CSV table of C-alpha atoms in Angstrom, one decimal:
chain,number,residue,atom,x,y,z
W,892,MET,CA,-121.4,17.2,143.0
W,893,LEU,CA,-123.0,20.2,144.7
W,894,ASN,CA,-126.4,18.5,144.4
W,895,GLU,CA,-125.0,15.5,146.2
W,896,TRP,CA,-123.2,17.4,148.9
W,897,ARG,CA,-124.7,15.3,151.7
W,898,THR,CA,-123.3,12.1,150.3
W,899,ASN,CA,-120.0,13.7,149.4
W,900,VAL,CA,-119.6,15.2,152.9
W,901,TRP,CA,-119.9,11.8,154.5
W,902,LEU,CA,-117.4,10.4,151.9
W,903,ALA,CA,-115.0,13.3,152.7
W,904,VAL,CA,-115.2,12.5,156.5
W,905,GLU,CA,-114.5,8.8,155.7
W,906,LEU,CA,-111.5,9.7,153.6
W,907,LEU,CA,-110.3,12.2,156.2
W,908,LEU,CA,-110.3,9.6,159.0
W,909,VAL,CA,-108.8,6.9,156.7
W,910,SER,CA,-106.1,9.3,155.6
W,911,VAL,CA,-105.0,10.0,159.2
W,912,VAL,CA,-105.0,6.3,160.1
W,913,MET,CA,-102.9,5.4,157.1
W,914,TRP,CA,-100.5,8.3,157.8
W,915,PHE,CA,-99.9,6.9,161.3
W,916,LEU,CA,-99.2,3.4,159.9
W,917,ALA,CA,-96.9,4.9,157.2
W,918,ASP,CA,-95.0,6.7,160.0
W,919,GLN,CA,-94.4,3.5,161.9
W,920,LEU,CA,-93.4,1.6,158.7
W,921,TRP,CA,-91.1,4.5,157.8
W,922,ARG,CA,-89.2,4.1,161.1
W,923,THR,CA,-89.0,0.3,160.6
W,924,ALA,CA,-87.7,0.5,157.1
W,925,GLY,CA,-85.3,3.3,157.9
W,926,SER,CA,-83.9,1.4,160.8
W,927,ARG,CA,-83.3,-1.7,158.6
W,928,LEU,CA,-81.5,0.5,156.0
W,929,GLU,CA,-79.1,2.2,158.5
W,930,PRO,CA,-75.5,1.1,158.6
W,931,THR,CA,-74.8,-1.7,161.1
W,932,GLY,CA,-71.2,-0.8,161.8
W,933,SER,CA,-70.0,-4.3,161.0
W,934,ASP,CA,-70.1,-6.9,158.3
W,935,ILE,CA,-71.1,-10.4,159.3
W,936,SER,CA,-71.3,-11.9,155.8
W,937,HIS,CA,-69.2,-15.1,155.6
W,938,VAL,CA,-68.4,-14.9,159.3
W,939,TYR,CA,-68.7,-17.9,161.7
W,940,TYR,CA,-68.6,-18.2,165.4
W,941,ILE,CA,-66.5,-21.1,166.7
W,942,SER,CA,-67.4,-22.4,170.1
W,943,HIS,CA,-64.4,-24.1,171.8
W,944,ALA,CA,-64.4,-26.0,175.0
W,945,LYS,CA,-61.8,-27.5,177.3
W,946,LEU,CA,-61.5,-31.1,178.5
W,947,THR,CA,-62.1,-31.7,182.2
W,948,GLU,CA,-59.5,-33.4,184.5
W,949,ASP,CA,-61.5,-36.6,184.5
W,950,ASN,CA,-61.2,-37.0,180.7
W,951,PRO,CA,-58.7,-39.6,179.6
W,952,GLY,CA,-57.2,-37.1,177.1
W,953,TYR,CA,-56.7,-34.3,179.6
W,954,VAL,CA,-53.2,-33.0,179.9
W,955,LYS,CA,-52.0,-30.7,182.8
W,956,ARG,CA,-51.3,-27.2,181.5
W,957,THR,CA,-50.3,-23.9,183.2
W,958,ARG,CA,-52.3,-20.7,182.7
W,959,GLN,CA,-49.6,-19.4,180.4
W,960,GLU,CA,-49.6,-22.6,178.4
W,961,GLU,CA,-53.4,-22.5,178.0
W,962,CYS,CA,-53.1,-18.9,176.6
W,963,GLU,CA,-50.5,-20.2,174.2
W,964,ASP,CA,-52.8,-23.1,173.2
W,965,VAL,CA,-55.6,-20.6,172.3
W,966,LEU,CA,-53.1,-18.7,170.1
W,967,THR,CA,-52.0,-21.9,168.5
W,968,LEU,CA,-55.6,-22.9,167.7
W,969,MET,CA,-56.1,-19.5,166.1
W,970,ALA,CA,-52.9,-19.8,164.0
W,971,ARG,CA,-54.0,-23.3,162.8
W,972,LEU,CA,-57.4,-21.9,161.8
W,973,GLU,CA,-55.8,-19.0,159.9
W,974,ALA,CA,-53.6,-21.4,158.1
W,975,ARG,CA,-56.6,-23.0,156.4
W,976,PRO,CA,-57.0,-21.9,152.8
W,977,GLU,CA,-60.7,-21.1,153.1
W,978,ILE,CA,-60.2,-18.8,156.1
W,979,GLU,CA,-59.4,-15.1,155.5
W,980,ALA,CA,-59.1,-13.8,159.1
W,981,VAL,CA,-59.3,-15.1,162.6
W,982,GLY,CA,-60.1,-13.1,165.8
W,983,THR,CA,-61.3,-13.5,169.3
W,984,GLY,CA,-62.5,-11.4,172.2
W,985,GLN,CA,-63.7,-11.5,175.7
W,986,THR,CA,-67.5,-11.2,175.9
W,987,SER,CA,-67.4,-9.0,172.8
W,988,LEU,CA,-69.6,-10.8,170.3
W,989,ILE,CA,-72.0,-8.8,168.1
W,990,TYR,CA,-75.8,-9.8,168.2
W,991,CYS,CA,-75.4,-11.1,171.7
W,992,GLY,CA,-77.0,-10.0,175.0
W,993,SER,CA,-74.0,-10.9,177.1
W,994,ASN,CA,-71.5,-8.0,177.3
W,995,ASN,CA,-69.0,-6.3,179.6
W,996,SER,CA,-69.1,-2.6,180.4
W,997,LYS,CA,-67.2,0.2,182.2
W,998,HIS,CA,-68.5,3.3,183.8
W,999,LEU,CA,-66.8,6.3,182.1
W,1000,LYS,CA,-66.5,10.0,182.6
W,1001,TYR,CA,-65.2,12.5,180.1
W,1002,ASP,CA,-64.0,15.7,181.9
W,1003,THR,CA,-67.1,16.6,183.9
W,1004,LEU,CA,-69.5,14.6,181.7
W,1005,ASP,CA,-70.8,11.3,183.1
W,1006,LEU,CA,-71.2,8.9,180.2
W,1007,GLY,CA,-72.7,6.1,182.2
W,1008,GLN,CA,-72.0,2.4,181.4
W,1009,VAL,CA,-70.1,1.9,178.1
W,1010,GLN,CA,-69.8,-1.5,176.5
W,1011,MET,CA,-66.3,-2.8,176.7
W,1012,ARG,CA,-64.9,-5.0,174.0
W,1013,GLN,CA,-61.5,-6.5,174.6
W,1014,VAL,CA,-60.4,-8.1,171.3
W,1015,THR,CA,-57.5,-9.1,169.1
W,1016,PRO,CA,-56.7,-7.2,165.9
W,1017,GLY,CA,-58.1,-10.1,163.9
W,1018,PHE,CA,-61.5,-9.4,165.4
W,1019,ILE,CA,-61.6,-6.1,163.6
W,1020,ARG,CA,-60.6,-7.7,160.3
W,1021,VAL,CA,-63.2,-10.4,160.7
W,1022,PHE,CA,-66.1,-8.0,161.2
W,1023,ARG,CA,-64.5,-5.4,158.9
W,1024,ILE,CA,-64.9,-2.5,161.4
W,1025,HIS,CA,-63.5,0.7,159.8
W,1026,GLY,CA,-62.7,4.1,161.3
W,1027,ILE,CA,-64.9,7.1,161.0
W,1028,ASP,CA,-62.0,9.0,159.4
W,1029,GLY,CA,-61.7,6.6,156.5
W,1030,GLU,CA,-59.4,4.1,158.2
W,1031,THR,CA,-59.7,0.6,156.7
W,1032,PRO,CA,-60.2,-2.5,158.9
W,1033,GLU,CA,-56.6,-3.4,158.2
W,1034,GLU,CA,-55.4,0.0,159.4
W,1035,MET,CA,-57.6,-0.2,162.5
W,1036,ALA,CA,-56.3,-3.7,163.3
W,1037,ASP,CA,-52.7,-2.5,162.9
W,1038,MET,CA,-53.3,0.4,165.2
W,1039,LEU,CA,-54.9,-1.9,167.8
W,1040,SER,CA,-51.9,-4.2,167.7
W,1041,ARG,CA,-49.6,-1.3,168.6
W,1042,MET,CA,-51.8,0.2,171.3
W,1043,THR,CA,-50.5,0.2,174.9
W,1044,PRO,CA,-52.5,-0.6,178.0
W,1045,GLY,CA,-54.9,2.3,178.8
W,1046,GLU,CA,-55.6,3.2,175.1
W,1047,MET,CA,-58.8,2.5,173.3
W,1048,PHE,CA,-61.0,3.0,170.3
W,1049,VAL,CA,-64.4,4.6,171.0
W,1050,SER,CA,-67.7,4.4,169.1
W,1051,GLU,CA,-68.9,7.4,167.3
W,1052,ASN,CA,-72.0,7.7,169.6
W,1053,ILE,CA,-70.1,7.6,172.9
W,1054,LEU,CA,-71.0,11.3,173.5
W,1055,ARG,CA,-74.5,11.0,172.1
W,1056,ARG,CA,-76.1,12.3,175.3
W,1057,ASN,CA,-74.0,15.4,175.3
W,1058,LYS,CA,-74.9,17.9,172.6
W,1059,ASP,CA,-72.2,20.5,173.7
W,1060,ILE,CA,-69.4,18.5,172.1
W,1061,ALA,CA,-69.6,18.8,168.3
W,1062,SER,CA,-67.7,15.7,167.4
W,1063,VAL,CA,-66.2,12.6,168.9
W,1064,ARG,CA,-63.0,13.6,167.1
W,1065,ASP,CA,-62.5,16.3,169.7
W,1066,CYS,CA,-61.8,13.4,172.1
W,1067,TYR,CA,-58.8,12.1,170.2
W,1068,GLY,CA,-55.8,12.0,172.6
W,1069,LYS,CA,-58.0,12.9,175.6
W,1070,TRP,CA,-58.5,10.9,178.7
W,1071,PHE,CA,-61.6,9.2,180.0
W,1072,THR,CA,-61.7,8.4,183.7
W,1073,VAL,CA,-63.2,5.2,185.3
W,1074,PRO,CA,-64.9,6.3,188.6
W,1075,GLY,CA,-64.2,4.1,191.5
W,1076,GLU,CA,-61.2,2.3,189.9
W,1077,ASN,CA,-58.7,5.1,189.9
W,1078,ASP,CA,-58.0,4.4,186.2
W,1079,SER,CA,-57.9,6.4,183.0
W,1080,LEU,CA,-58.3,5.4,179.3
W,1081,ARG,CA,-57.1,7.5,176.3
W,1082,ALA,CA,-59.1,7.6,173.1
W,1083,VAL,CA,-57.1,7.0,170.0
W,1084,ARG,CA,-59.6,6.7,167.2
W,1085,ALA,CA,-63.4,6.2,166.7
W,1086,PHE,CA,-65.4,3.6,164.8
W,1087,PRO,CA,-69.1,3.7,163.7
W,1088,ALA,CA,-71.7,2.7,166.3
W,1089,ILE,CA,-72.1,-1.1,166.1
W,1090,ARG,CA,-75.7,-2.1,166.2
W,1091,ASN,CA,-76.8,-5.1,168.1
W,1092,ASN,CA,-80.2,-5.2,166.6
W,1093,ASP,CA,-81.0,-4.3,163.0
W,1094,TYR,CA,-84.6,-3.4,163.9
W,1095,HIS,CA,-83.6,-0.7,166.4
W,1096,PRO,CA,-82.3,2.7,165.1
W,1097,THR,CA,-78.7,3.5,165.5
W,1098,GLU,CA,-79.5,6.1,168.1
W,1099,TYR,CA,-80.4,3.3,170.4
W,1100,SER,CA,-77.1,1.5,170.0
W,1101,TRP,CA,-75.1,1.1,173.2
W,1102,PRO,CA,-72.0,3.3,173.2
W,1103,SER,CA,-68.9,1.1,173.2
W,1104,MET,CA,-65.1,1.1,173.4
W,1105,MET,CA,-62.6,-1.4,172.0
W,1106,MET,CA,-59.3,-2.3,173.6
W,1107,PRO,CA,-56.5,-4.9,173.0
W,1108,LEU,CA,-57.1,-8.2,174.7
W,1109,PRO,CA,-54.0,-8.8,176.9
W,1110,PRO,CA,-52.1,-12.0,176.1
W,1111,LYS,CA,-52.5,-13.2,179.8
W,1112,GLN,CA,-56.3,-13.1,179.4
W,1113,MET,CA,-56.3,-15.2,176.2
W,1114,ARG,CA,-57.4,-18.3,178.0
W,1115,TRP,CA,-60.6,-16.4,178.9
W,1116,ALA,CA,-61.4,-15.4,175.3
W,1117,ASN,CA,-64.8,-16.8,174.5
W,1118,ASN,CA,-65.7,-15.2,171.2
W,1119,LEU,CA,-63.6,-17.0,168.6
W,1120,VAL,CA,-64.7,-15.9,165.1
W,1121,VAL,CA,-63.4,-16.4,161.5
W,1122,ARG,CA,-64.1,-14.8,158.2
W,1123,VAL,CA,-64.3,-17.3,155.3
W,1124,ARG,CA,-63.2,-16.2,151.8
W,1125,ASP,CA,-65.9,-15.4,149.3
W,1126,ASN,CA,-67.5,-18.4,147.6
W,1127,MET,CA,-65.8,-20.9,150.0
W,1128,ASP,CA,-68.6,-21.3,152.5
W,1129,THR,CA,-69.8,-24.6,151.0
W,1130,ASP,CA,-69.6,-27.3,153.6
W,1131,PHE,CA,-67.3,-25.1,155.8
W,1132,GLU,CA,-69.0,-26.0,159.1
W,1133,LYS,CA,-68.9,-29.7,158.2
W,1134,ASN,CA,-65.3,-29.7,157.1
W,1135,LEU,CA,-64.2,-27.8,160.2
W,1136,MET,CA,-66.0,-30.1,162.6
W,1137,ALA,CA,-64.3,-33.1,160.8
W,1138,ASP,CA,-60.9,-31.7,162.0
W,1139,ALA,CA,-62.2,-30.7,165.5
W,1140,THR,CA,-60.6,-33.7,167.2
W,1141,GLY,CA,-57.6,-33.8,164.9
W,1142,PRO,CA,-55.5,-30.9,163.7
W,1143,LEU,CA,-57.7,-28.4,165.6
W,1144,ARG,CA,-57.3,-30.1,168.9
W,1145,VAL,CA,-54.7,-28.1,170.9
W,1146,GLY,CA,-53.8,-29.1,174.5
W,1147,ASN,CA,-57.2,-29.5,176.2
W,1148,TYR,CA,-59.0,-27.2,173.8
W,1149,TYR,CA,-61.3,-28.6,171.1
W,1150,ILE,CA,-64.0,-27.1,168.8
W,1151,SER,CA,-67.4,-28.0,170.0
W,1152,SER,CA,-69.6,-26.3,167.4
W,1153,VAL,CA,-69.6,-23.9,164.5
W,1154,GLU,CA,-72.4,-21.5,163.6
W,1155,SER,CA,-72.7,-18.7,161.1
W,1156,MET,CA,-73.2,-15.2,162.4
W,1157,GLU,CA,-76.2,-14.9,160.0
W,1158,SER,CA,-77.9,-17.7,162.0
W,1159,ILE,CA,-76.9,-16.1,165.4
W,1160,ARG,CA,-78.3,-12.7,164.2
W,1161,ARG,CA,-81.6,-14.3,163.1
W,1162,LYS,CA,-82.1,-16.1,166.4
W,1163,PHE,CA,-81.1,-13.0,168.5
W,1164,GLN,CA,-83.5,-10.8,166.5
W,1165,LEU,CA,-86.4,-13.3,166.4
W,1166,GLU,CA,-88.6,-11.3,168.8
W,1167,SER,CA,-88.0,-8.0,167.1
W,1168,ALA,CA,-88.6,-9.6,163.7
W,1169,GLN,CA,-91.9,-11.0,164.9
W,1170,GLU,CA,-92.9,-7.6,166.2
W,1171,VAL,CA,-92.2,-6.0,162.8
W,1172,THR,CA,-94.0,-8.8,161.0
W,1173,ASN,CA,-97.0,-8.2,163.2
W,1174,THR,CA,-96.9,-4.5,162.5
W,1175,VAL,CA,-96.7,-5.1,158.7
W,1176,MET,CA,-99.4,-7.7,158.7
W,1177,THR,CA,-101.6,-5.4,160.8
W,1178,ALA,CA,-101.0,-2.6,158.3
W,1179,LEU,CA,-101.8,-4.8,155.3
W,1180,PHE,CA,-105.0,-6.1,157.0
W,1181,LEU,CA,-106.1,-2.5,157.7
W,1182,LEU,CA,-105.2,-1.5,154.1
W,1183,LEU,CA,-107.3,-4.4,152.8
W,1184,ASN,CA,-110.3,-3.4,155.0
W,1185,ILE,CA,-109.9,0.2,153.9
W,1186,PHE,CA,-109.8,-0.8,150.2
W,1187,LEU,CA,-112.9,-3.0,150.6
W,1188,GLY,CA,-114.6,-0.1,152.4
W,1189,VAL,CA,-113.8,2.4,149.7
W,1190,LEU,CA,-114.8,-0.2,147.0
W,1191,GLY,CA,-118.1,-0.7,148.7
W,1192,THR,CA,-118.7,3.0,149.0
W,1193,PHE,CA,-118.1,3.8,145.4
W,1194,TRP,CA,-119.9,0.7,144.2
W,1195,PHE,CA,-123.0,1.8,146.2
W,1196,ARG,CA,-122.6,5.4,144.9
W,1197,THR,CA,-122.4,4.3,141.3
W,1198,SER,CA,-125.3,1.9,141.6
W,1199,GLN,CA,-127.5,4.6,143.0
W,1200,ARG,CA,-126.7,6.9,140.1
W,1201,ILE,CA,-127.3,4.5,137.3
W,1202,PRO,CA,-130.4,6.4,136.1
W,1203,GLU,CA,-128.4,9.6,136.1
W,1204,ILE,CA,-125.6,8.0,134.2
W,1205,ALA,CA,-128.1,6.6,131.7
W,1206,LEU,CA,-129.7,10.0,131.2
W,1207,ARG,CA,-126.3,11.6,130.6
W,1208,MET,CA,-125.5,9.0,128.0
W,1209,SER,CA,-128.8,9.5,126.3
W,1210,VAL,CA,-128.0,13.2,125.9
W,1211,GLY,CA,-124.6,12.7,124.4
W,1212,ALA,CA,-122.1,11.8,127.1
W,1213,THR,CA,-119.6,9.2,125.9
W,1214,ARG,CA,-118.6,6.1,127.9
W,1215,ARG,CA,-115.2,7.7,128.5
W,1216,ASP,CA,-116.9,10.8,129.9
W,1217,ILE,CA,-118.9,8.6,132.4
W,1218,PHE,CA,-115.8,6.7,133.3
W,1219,ASN,CA,-113.7,9.8,134.0
W,1220,ARG,CA,-116.4,11.5,135.9
W,1221,VAL,CA,-116.9,8.6,138.3
W,1222,ILE,CA,-113.2,8.3,139.1
W,1223,ALA,CA,-112.5,12.1,139.2
W,1224,GLU,CA,-115.2,12.8,141.8
W,1225,GLY,CA,-113.4,10.5,144.4
W,1226,GLU,CA,-110.0,11.9,143.5
W,1227,LEU,CA,-111.2,15.5,143.9
W,1228,ILE,CA,-112.8,14.8,147.3
W,1229,LEU,CA,-109.5,13.2,148.4
W,1230,LEU,CA,-107.5,16.2,147.2
W,1231,LEU,CA,-109.8,18.6,149.1
W,1232,VAL,CA,-109.5,16.7,152.5
W,1233,THR,CA,-105.7,16.1,152.3
W,1234,PRO,CA,-104.8,19.5,153.8
W,1235,LEU,CA,-107.2,18.8,156.7
W,1236,ALA,CA,-105.7,15.4,157.2
W,1237,GLY,CA,-102.2,17.0,157.2
W,1238,GLY,CA,-103.4,19.3,160.0
W,1239,LEU,CA,-104.5,16.3,162.1
W,1240,ASP,CA,-101.3,14.5,161.3
W,1241,TRP,CA,-99.3,17.5,162.6
W,1242,LEU,CA,-101.3,17.5,165.8
W,1243,LEU,CA,-100.3,13.8,166.3
W,1244,THR,CA,-96.6,14.8,166.0
W,1245,HIS,CA,-97.1,17.9,168.2
W,1246,TYR,CA,-98.6,15.9,171.0
W,1247,GLU,CA,-96.0,13.1,170.4
W,1248,LEU,CA,-98.5,10.4,169.6
W,1249,ASN,CA,-96.6,9.1,166.6
W,1250,THR,CA,-93.3,7.3,166.3
W,1251,TYR,CA,-90.1,8.6,167.9
W,1252,TYR,CA,-87.2,8.4,165.4
W,1253,HIS,CA,-83.9,10.2,165.0
W,1254,GLY,CA,-84.4,12.0,168.3
W,1255,SER,CA,-87.7,13.6,167.3
W,1256,PHE,CA,-91.4,13.0,166.6
W,1257,PHE,CA,-91.4,15.5,163.7
W,1258,GLU,CA,-89.0,15.4,160.7
W,1259,PRO,CA,-90.0,17.4,157.6
W,1260,LEU,CA,-88.9,14.6,155.2
W,1261,ARG,CA,-90.6,11.9,157.2
W,1262,PHE,CA,-93.8,13.9,157.8
W,1263,PHE,CA,-94.4,15.0,154.2
W,1264,GLY,CA,-93.0,11.7,152.8
W,1265,CYS,CA,-95.6,9.8,154.8
W,1266,MET,CA,-98.3,12.3,153.6
W,1267,ALA,CA,-97.2,11.6,150.0
W,1268,ILE,CA,-97.3,7.9,150.5
W,1269,THR,CA,-100.8,8.1,152.2
W,1270,TRP,CA,-102.2,10.2,149.4
W,1271,SER,CA,-100.7,8.0,146.7
W,1272,ALA,CA,-102.1,4.8,148.3
W,1273,LEU,CA,-105.6,6.3,148.7
W,1274,ALA,CA,-105.6,7.8,145.2
W,1275,LEU,CA,-104.7,4.3,143.8
W,1276,MET,CA,-107.4,2.7,146.0
W,1277,ILE,CA,-110.1,5.2,144.8
W,1278,ALA,CA,-109.0,4.7,141.2
W,1279,VAL,CA,-109.2,0.9,141.5
W,1280,SER,CA,-112.4,0.8,143.5
W,1281,SER,CA,-114.1,3.3,141.2
W,1282,MET,CA,-113.0,1.5,138.1
W,1283,ILE,CA,-115.0,-1.6,138.6
W,1284,PRO,CA,-118.4,0.1,139.1
W,1285,ALA,CA,-117.5,2.7,136.4
W,1286,LEU,CA,-116.8,0.0,133.9
W,1287,ARG,CA,-120.1,-1.6,134.9
W,1288,ALA,CA,-122.0,1.7,134.4
W,1289,MET,CA,-120.4,2.2,131.0
W,1290,LYS,CA,-122.0,-1.0,129.7
W,1291,ILE,CA,-125.6,-0.1,130.8
W,1292,SER,CA,-128.1,0.6,128.0
W,1293,PRO,CA,-129.8,4.0,128.6
W,1294,ALA,CA,-133.1,2.6,127.6
W,1295,GLU,CA,-132.7,-0.3,130.1
W,1296,ALA,CA,-131.6,2.0,132.9
W,1297,LEU,CA,-134.5,4.5,132.3
W,1298,LYS,CA,-137.3,1.8,132.3
W,1299,THR,CA,-138.2,2.6,135.9
W,1300,GLU,CA,-138.5,6.3,135.1
């Protein structure tokens, strides 16, 4: 290897650059995979969004109803849905749907801290049961729903990340029983309990989730509820949408309200995240394309190196080297060079984090676990590439007859 130092130096430089590029890709993929594995704060499995509309006055079936009667009609519709054997829970809210870009918000302040705009969800207790939203202190969805049903006007649940911009407060639990003010409205809201941050996009880290609060939906506003959702019992999803729409103009027609469409939350999430999913797909495909090119480059390098050294390999075999010795030597050289350049690559990787050129995640550009984890992934991938790309020319070299290889000598 010392006699071939010129060739090995160029190989080391190549592996150094490749290692830094692969670490950068691994860092991006680490963030993407980590974001997908973080808790979402809700459970949308077996959940369906029911869009209900109202007949206009020029429709022959229209009946004149007061505002109070319309609110009662919505409650009746929800009761009829909950009475169906396949439905486990029914809830509704006003502009409160998850995986939706249409939301309400309020400007909140806590003591002297300005929290900015906080997403406001006005919902019924069933909404919590449908999405299985639990409390951060171990409260079950049923317990949270029961507390919401007993809350008075001016009380609210807050998300765990509502104080995320203020590091001086150790925990959101310190806010229990405390009042939040609404600037410009001469109003105050008291925090009762906290729930995990509800993510609106599974491809974005939890730290980017919009802080939110949850309050009871007043009965007098029930006619404005536009987020009717139901949870179907396990193993009872078959033909649920079809069966429900079959009753849309019959038992599920209440007053002027009727069901216009049914869509699973899985479908809504997929549509809402389509752009983010495409971005992630592009990143992964780019990474795979670069990995393929890197592999082909490494394969070509070692193929050329081994071909150039066939006379040397033949000479070694003629003086007693076994085929296994030749095979191990060809592979070990590449692995040793990779091992020697890895610390240098680690230094360059650290510079990327120091100058904040890599991926921002969990409030930092540098996390020990992420940094060294990506280094380990990079080293393992390159070591495997070197082993595979060296194996083909090594096996070819093992089959060469010494006499044949030394003819030109």
